[in-house]
């Protein structure tokens, strides 16, 4: 509590984000790059918090994930599997040391290939704790979209078809669990967007969300949100008008759900490309609580 600056998904009466210079993680990469290390994921939005899926709801998917894992598909490694199928991109090594971050969960990169903590009994892509020596596919979101495009060109191939069938099963899990939106939050989004009902592409949806966030929120890490029992999103958009990454990530995830795009809230640590560029490959990089961040995942 003295060092971890994340709110852990708790939104009620959210205080200022008091970032500090406490070393949180140390990262050593074969290929130094911009990096999102995902820790806590918020799957259920209650209006006052982001919480994990209840155990009973998660257990309902146990059989699905048993067969996914038996066929070699793991949600934690799906991005790297797609990249490897698309371009045969070689994996690189990474070491993530937990210095003072929350030890309840591991902080992992998205394009994870292999990790000693991978557990075939896990449902979804929740990850337990470990001292992580892992491998990953270098790159970021633009590279992963390129990989998806390459897969679409090769989708007649047996290996790609097998992957896409398994990915579709995981997509069903995401669509069943990451679209829930409380009525009050949905009403607030509807008032903010004020758009006619029509089909839109993902690019159009993202543009609308970015424009809405820019119009309704001013960035400030010192803002205090005295929400009480008021819906957090409604308070941020209609009463406060200010926020930091927790507010933006919450709003973005819920707006994506409003448009029918499965999404969730994430807390972790972010290393920018500019900061990563100061280090040589293989050099140990210490991330402090000033690298703490929240974002939306879709």
Short mmCIF file of C-alpha atoms in Angstrom, two decimals:
data_model
loop_
_atom_site.label_atom_id
_atom_site.label_comp_id
_atom_site.label_asym_id
_atom_site.label_seq_id
_atom_site.Cartn_x
_atom_site.Cartn_y
_atom_site.Cartn_z
CA UNK A 1 0.00 0.00 0.00
CA UNK A 2 2.92 2.34 0.61
CA UNK A 3 4.46 1.82 -2.82
CA UNK A 4 1.83 0.55 -5.28
CA UNK A 5 0.14 3.61 -6.78
CA UNK A 6 -2.54 1.76 -8.77
CA UNK A 7 -6.13 2.04 -7.54
CA UNK A 8 -6.63 -1.69 -8.32
CA UNK A 9 -9.87 -0.91 -10.11
CA UNK A 10 -11.47 0.87 -7.12
CA UNK A 11 -13.22 3.97 -8.46
CA UNK A 12 -15.42 5.21 -5.61
CA UNK A 13 -14.15 8.59 -4.32
CA UNK A 14 -10.99 8.11 -6.35
CA UNK A 15 -8.15 10.35 -5.20
CA UNK A 16 -5.30 11.94 -7.12
CA UNK A 17 -2.82 9.56 -8.71
CA UNK A 18 0.17 9.97 -6.40
CA UNK A 19 2.90 8.60 -8.58
CA UNK A 20 6.36 8.33 -7.05
CA UNK A 21 9.91 7.20 -7.77
CA UNK A 22 9.60 3.85 -5.98
CA UNK A 23 11.18 1.13 -8.20
CA UNK A 24 8.33 -1.20 -9.19
CA UNK A 25 9.71 -3.54 -11.87
CA UNK A 26 13.03 -4.18 -13.56
CA UNK A 27 12.88 -5.29 -17.20
CA UNK A 28 15.65 -6.71 -19.36
CA UNK A 29 14.84 -7.19 -23.06
CA UNK A 30 16.74 -8.66 -25.98
CA UNK A 31 14.97 -6.09 -28.16
CA UNK A 32 14.41 -2.78 -26.40
CA UNK A 33 11.01 -1.35 -27.31
CA UNK A 34 7.87 0.41 -26.16
CA UNK A 35 6.18 -1.91 -23.72
CA UNK A 36 2.83 -2.39 -22.01
CA UNK A 37 3.10 -4.81 -19.08
CA UNK A 38 -0.43 -5.87 -18.19
CA UNK A 39 -1.18 -6.61 -14.55
CA UNK A 40 -4.70 -6.21 -13.19
CA UNK A 41 -7.60 -6.62 -15.63
CA UNK A 42 -11.07 -5.29 -14.82
CA UNK A 43 -13.78 -7.36 -16.48
CA UNK A 44 -16.96 -6.37 -14.63
CA UNK A 45 -17.85 -2.68 -14.25
CA UNK A 46 -20.07 -2.06 -11.22
CA UNK A 47 -20.33 1.73 -11.42
CA UNK A 48 -17.93 2.12 -8.49
CA UNK A 49 -15.21 -0.42 -9.40
CA UNK A 50 -13.73 -2.72 -11.99
CA UNK A 51 -13.73 -6.31 -10.77
CA UNK A 52 -12.73 -9.76 -12.02
CA UNK A 53 -15.35 -12.13 -13.35
CA UNK A 54 -17.05 -13.97 -10.47
CA UNK A 55 -15.65 -17.46 -9.95
CA UNK A 56 -18.96 -19.13 -10.84
CA UNK A 57 -19.17 -17.30 -14.19
CA UNK A 58 -15.54 -18.11 -14.96
CA UNK A 59 -16.05 -21.77 -14.05
CA UNK A 60 -18.88 -22.04 -16.58
CA UNK A 61 -16.21 -21.78 -19.29
CA UNK A 62 -13.93 -24.48 -17.86
CA UNK A 63 -14.79 -27.08 -20.51
CA UNK A 64 -14.23 -24.60 -23.34
CA UNK A 65 -10.76 -23.71 -22.11
CA UNK A 66 -9.90 -27.34 -21.41
CA UNK A 67 -10.36 -28.09 -25.11
CA UNK A 68 -8.68 -24.85 -26.24
CA UNK A 69 -5.59 -25.70 -24.20
CA UNK A 70 -5.68 -29.33 -25.31
CA UNK A 71 -5.53 -28.07 -28.91
CA UNK A 72 -2.60 -25.76 -28.13
CA UNK A 73 -4.40 -22.40 -27.92
CA UNK A 74 -3.74 -20.18 -24.91
CA UNK A 75 -5.25 -16.70 -24.67
CA UNK A 76 -2.06 -15.35 -23.09
CA UNK A 77 -0.04 -16.37 -26.14
CA UNK A 78 -2.62 -15.73 -28.88
CA UNK A 79 -1.00 -12.51 -30.13
CA UNK A 80 2.41 -14.11 -30.53
CA UNK A 81 0.89 -17.20 -32.14
CA UNK A 82 -0.79 -15.02 -34.76
CA UNK A 83 2.42 -13.08 -35.41
CA UNK A 84 4.42 -16.27 -35.75
CA UNK A 85 1.88 -17.76 -38.18
CA UNK A 86 1.74 -14.56 -40.23
CA UNK A 87 5.41 -13.71 -40.53
CA UNK A 88 7.45 -16.28 -38.65
CA UNK A 89 8.77 -13.50 -36.43
CA UNK A 90 11.41 -14.95 -34.08
CA UNK A 91 10.90 -14.68 -30.34
CA UNK A 92 13.13 -12.65 -28.05
CA UNK A 93 13.85 -13.08 -24.34
CA UNK A 94 12.68 -10.87 -21.49
CA UNK A 95 13.15 -10.90 -17.73
CA UNK A 96 10.65 -9.06 -15.52
CA UNK A 97 11.67 -8.67 -11.88
CA UNK A 98 9.06 -7.59 -9.35
CA UNK A 99 10.75 -5.05 -7.07
CA UNK A 100 7.75 -3.66 -5.19
CA UNK A 101 4.71 -3.95 -7.46
CA UNK A 102 1.61 -5.85 -6.40
CA UNK A 103 2.56 -9.54 -6.15
CA UNK A 104 -0.98 -10.84 -6.55
CA UNK A 105 -0.49 -11.14 -10.30
CA UNK A 106 2.26 -11.23 -12.89
CA UNK A 107 3.01 -8.25 -15.16
CA UNK A 108 3.26 -9.67 -18.68
CA UNK A 109 3.73 -8.35 -22.23
CA UNK A 110 0.95 -8.88 -24.76
CA UNK A 111 2.94 -10.84 -27.35
CA UNK A 112 3.96 -13.47 -24.82
CA UNK A 113 5.33 -16.72 -26.30
CA UNK A 114 6.45 -18.79 -23.34
CA UNK A 115 6.51 -18.32 -19.59
CA UNK A 116 7.10 -20.64 -16.67
CA UNK A 117 3.80 -19.49 -15.14
CA UNK A 118 1.62 -20.64 -18.06
CA UNK A 119 -0.99 -22.95 -16.61
CA UNK A 120 -3.37 -24.95 -18.77
CA UNK A 121 -5.92 -25.01 -15.97
CA UNK A 122 -6.43 -21.23 -16.15
CA UNK A 123 -9.70 -19.95 -17.58
CA UNK A 124 -9.46 -16.87 -19.81
CA UNK A 125 -6.10 -15.14 -19.58
CA UNK A 126 -5.76 -14.48 -15.86
CA UNK A 127 -2.13 -14.90 -14.79
CA UNK A 128 -0.74 -15.89 -11.42
CA UNK A 129 2.41 -14.62 -9.75
CA UNK A 130 5.97 -15.59 -10.63
CA UNK A 131 9.45 -14.22 -11.17
CA UNK A 132 9.15 -14.00 -14.93
CA UNK A 133 11.72 -15.26 -17.36
CA UNK A 134 9.81 -15.33 -20.60
CA UNK A 135 9.94 -15.03 -24.36
CA UNK A 136 7.93 -12.62 -26.50
CA UNK A 137 7.50 -11.41 -30.07
CA UNK A 138 8.96 -7.88 -30.41
CA UNK A 139 6.55 -5.27 -31.71
CA UNK A 140 3.41 -3.43 -30.74
CA UNK A 141 -0.19 -2.86 -31.87
CA UNK A 142 0.64 -1.78 -35.48
CA UNK A 143 2.68 -4.96 -35.95
CA UNK A 144 -0.17 -7.11 -34.61
CA UNK A 145 -2.66 -5.50 -36.99
CA UNK A 146 -0.20 -6.23 -39.82
CA UNK A 147 -0.10 -9.85 -38.66
CA UNK A 148 -3.90 -10.03 -38.74
CA UNK A 149 -3.89 -8.71 -42.31
CA UNK A 150 -1.34 -11.33 -43.28
CA UNK A 151 -3.49 -14.06 -41.71
CA UNK A 152 -6.51 -12.92 -43.73
CA UNK A 153 -4.51 -13.39 -46.93
CA UNK A 154 -3.44 -16.90 -45.84
CA UNK A 155 -6.69 -18.02 -44.26
CA UNK A 156 -7.09 -20.97 -46.66
CA UNK A 157 -3.98 -22.57 -45.16
CA UNK A 158 -4.70 -25.46 -42.78
CA UNK A 159 -2.51 -24.04 -40.00
CA UNK A 160 -4.15 -20.61 -40.17
CA UNK A 161 -7.65 -22.10 -40.36
CA UNK A 162 -6.96 -24.18 -37.25
CA UNK A 163 -5.76 -21.11 -35.35
CA UNK A 164 -8.72 -18.98 -36.45
CA UNK A 165 -11.20 -21.63 -35.37
CA UNK A 166 -9.65 -21.73 -31.90
CA UNK A 167 -9.46 -17.93 -31.77
CA UNK A 168 -13.18 -17.79 -32.60
CA UNK A 169 -13.90 -19.93 -29.52
CA UNK A 170 -11.96 -17.50 -27.34
CA UNK A 171 -13.74 -14.60 -29.07
CA UNK A 172 -17.06 -16.13 -27.98
CA UNK A 173 -15.83 -16.02 -24.38
CA UNK A 174 -14.83 -12.36 -24.75
CA UNK A 175 -18.15 -11.39 -26.35
CA UNK A 176 -20.09 -13.16 -23.60
CA UNK A 177 -18.22 -11.44 -20.79
CA UNK A 178 -16.78 -8.12 -22.02
CA UNK A 179 -19.87 -6.36 -23.37
CA UNK A 180 -21.85 -5.86 -20.15
CA UNK A 181 -22.77 -2.21 -19.59
CA UNK A 182 -24.88 -0.90 -16.66
CA UNK A 183 -27.91 1.18 -17.66
CA UNK A 184 -26.67 4.38 -16.00
CA UNK A 185 -23.31 4.26 -17.78
CA UNK A 186 -25.00 3.45 -21.10
CA UNK A 187 -27.32 6.44 -20.67
CA UNK A 188 -24.37 8.77 -19.93
CA UNK A 189 -22.55 7.54 -23.05
CA UNK A 190 -25.69 8.00 -25.14
CA UNK A 191 -26.01 11.61 -23.97
CA UNK A 192 -22.33 12.30 -24.68
CA UNK A 193 -22.33 10.75 -28.15
CA UNK A 194 -25.80 11.76 -29.36
CA UNK A 195 -25.36 9.69 -32.55
CA UNK A 196 -27.87 7.98 -34.83
CA UNK A 197 -27.94 4.19 -34.62
CA UNK A 198 -26.01 2.77 -37.58
CA UNK A 199 -23.27 0.30 -38.33
CA UNK A 200 -19.72 1.62 -38.00
CA UNK A 201 -16.26 0.21 -38.61
CA UNK A 202 -13.83 -0.24 -35.72
CA UNK A 203 -11.75 2.67 -37.03
CA UNK A 204 -14.81 4.93 -37.04
CA UNK A 205 -15.71 3.82 -33.52
CA UNK A 206 -12.23 4.55 -32.20
CA UNK A 207 -12.21 7.98 -33.84
CA UNK A 208 -15.58 8.83 -32.25
CA UNK A 209 -14.34 7.70 -28.82
CA UNK A 210 -11.10 9.69 -29.06
CA UNK A 211 -13.01 12.83 -30.11
CA UNK A 212 -15.50 12.35 -27.26
CA UNK A 213 -12.76 11.91 -24.66
CA UNK A 214 -11.04 15.04 -25.94
CA UNK A 215 -14.29 17.00 -25.71
CA UNK A 216 -15.41 15.81 -22.28
CA UNK A 217 -12.21 15.27 -20.26
CA UNK A 218 -9.20 17.41 -19.41
CA UNK A 219 -6.13 15.47 -18.31
CA UNK A 220 -5.08 15.99 -14.69
CA UNK A 221 -3.41 13.57 -12.29
CA UNK A 222 -4.34 15.77 -9.32
CA UNK A 223 -8.11 15.50 -9.76
CA UNK A 224 -10.13 13.99 -6.90
CA UNK A 225 -13.42 12.34 -7.85
CA UNK A 226 -15.90 12.56 -4.95
CA UNK A 227 -18.36 10.23 -6.58
CA UNK A 228 -20.08 8.74 -3.55
CA UNK A 229 -22.49 6.15 -4.96
CA UNK A 230 -22.80 7.97 -8.29
CA UNK A 231 -21.79 6.03 -11.37
CA UNK A 232 -18.10 6.82 -11.94
CA UNK A 233 -18.39 7.36 -15.70
CA UNK A 234 -21.41 9.62 -15.33
CA UNK A 235 -19.57 11.69 -12.71
CA UNK A 236 -16.43 11.98 -14.89
CA UNK A 237 -18.27 13.01 -18.06
CA UNK A 238 -21.07 15.18 -16.65
CA UNK A 239 -19.83 16.63 -13.36
CA UNK A 240 -16.04 16.57 -13.15
CA UNK A 241 -14.75 16.89 -16.71
CA UNK A 242 -11.23 16.02 -15.56
CA UNK A 243 -9.27 12.83 -15.04
CA UNK A 244 -6.18 10.77 -15.67
CA UNK A 245 -5.56 7.39 -17.28
CA UNK A 246 -7.97 5.56 -14.93
CA UNK A 247 -10.82 7.86 -16.04
CA UNK A 248 -9.86 7.70 -19.72
CA UNK A 249 -9.43 3.91 -19.70
CA UNK A 250 -12.77 3.41 -17.96
CA UNK A 251 -14.56 5.70 -20.39
CA UNK A 252 -12.90 4.15 -23.45
CA UNK A 253 -13.62 0.55 -22.38
CA UNK A 254 -17.28 1.33 -21.67
CA UNK A 255 -17.73 3.30 -24.90
CA UNK A 256 -16.26 0.41 -26.87
CA UNK A 257 -18.80 -1.89 -25.20
CA UNK A 258 -21.55 0.61 -26.05
CA UNK A 259 -20.65 0.15 -29.74
CA UNK A 260 -20.58 -3.65 -29.39
CA UNK A 261 -16.80 -4.09 -29.16
CA UNK A 262 -15.71 -6.41 -26.32
CA UNK A 263 -13.40 -4.43 -24.03
CA UNK A 264 -12.03 -4.30 -20.52
CA UNK A 265 -10.03 -2.11 -18.18
CA UNK A 266 -6.33 -2.75 -17.51
CA UNK A 267 -3.76 -1.51 -15.02
CA UNK A 268 -0.05 -2.11 -15.37
CA UNK A 269 3.17 -0.37 -16.35
CA UNK A 270 4.01 1.46 -19.56
CA UNK A 271 7.45 2.11 -21.03
CA UNK A 272 7.29 4.69 -23.82
CA UNK A 273 9.33 4.40 -27.02
CA UNK A 274 11.22 7.56 -26.05
CA UNK A 275 12.18 6.17 -22.66
CA UNK A 276 13.04 2.74 -24.07
CA UNK A 277 15.33 4.41 -26.64
CA UNK A 278 17.67 5.54 -23.86
CA UNK A 279 18.69 1.94 -23.17
CA UNK A 280 20.73 -0.58 -25.11
CA UNK A 281 19.46 -4.11 -25.82
CA UNK A 282 20.02 -6.31 -22.79
CA UNK A 283 20.34 -3.36 -20.41
CA UNK A 284 18.33 -3.56 -17.18
CA UNK A 285 15.52 -0.97 -17.17
CA UNK A 286 13.92 -0.01 -13.87
CA UNK A 287 10.26 1.04 -14.07
CA UNK A 288 9.04 3.14 -11.16
CA UNK A 289 5.53 4.03 -10.05
CA UNK A 290 5.80 6.94 -12.50
CA UNK A 291 5.44 4.26 -15.21
CA UNK A 292 2.16 3.09 -13.62
CA UNK A 293 -0.69 3.39 -16.10
CA UNK A 294 -4.22 2.30 -16.97
CA UNK A 295 -5.56 1.60 -20.47
CA UNK A 296 -8.42 0.01 -22.35
CA UNK A 297 -8.04 -3.35 -24.08
CA UNK A 298 -10.40 -4.47 -26.82
#
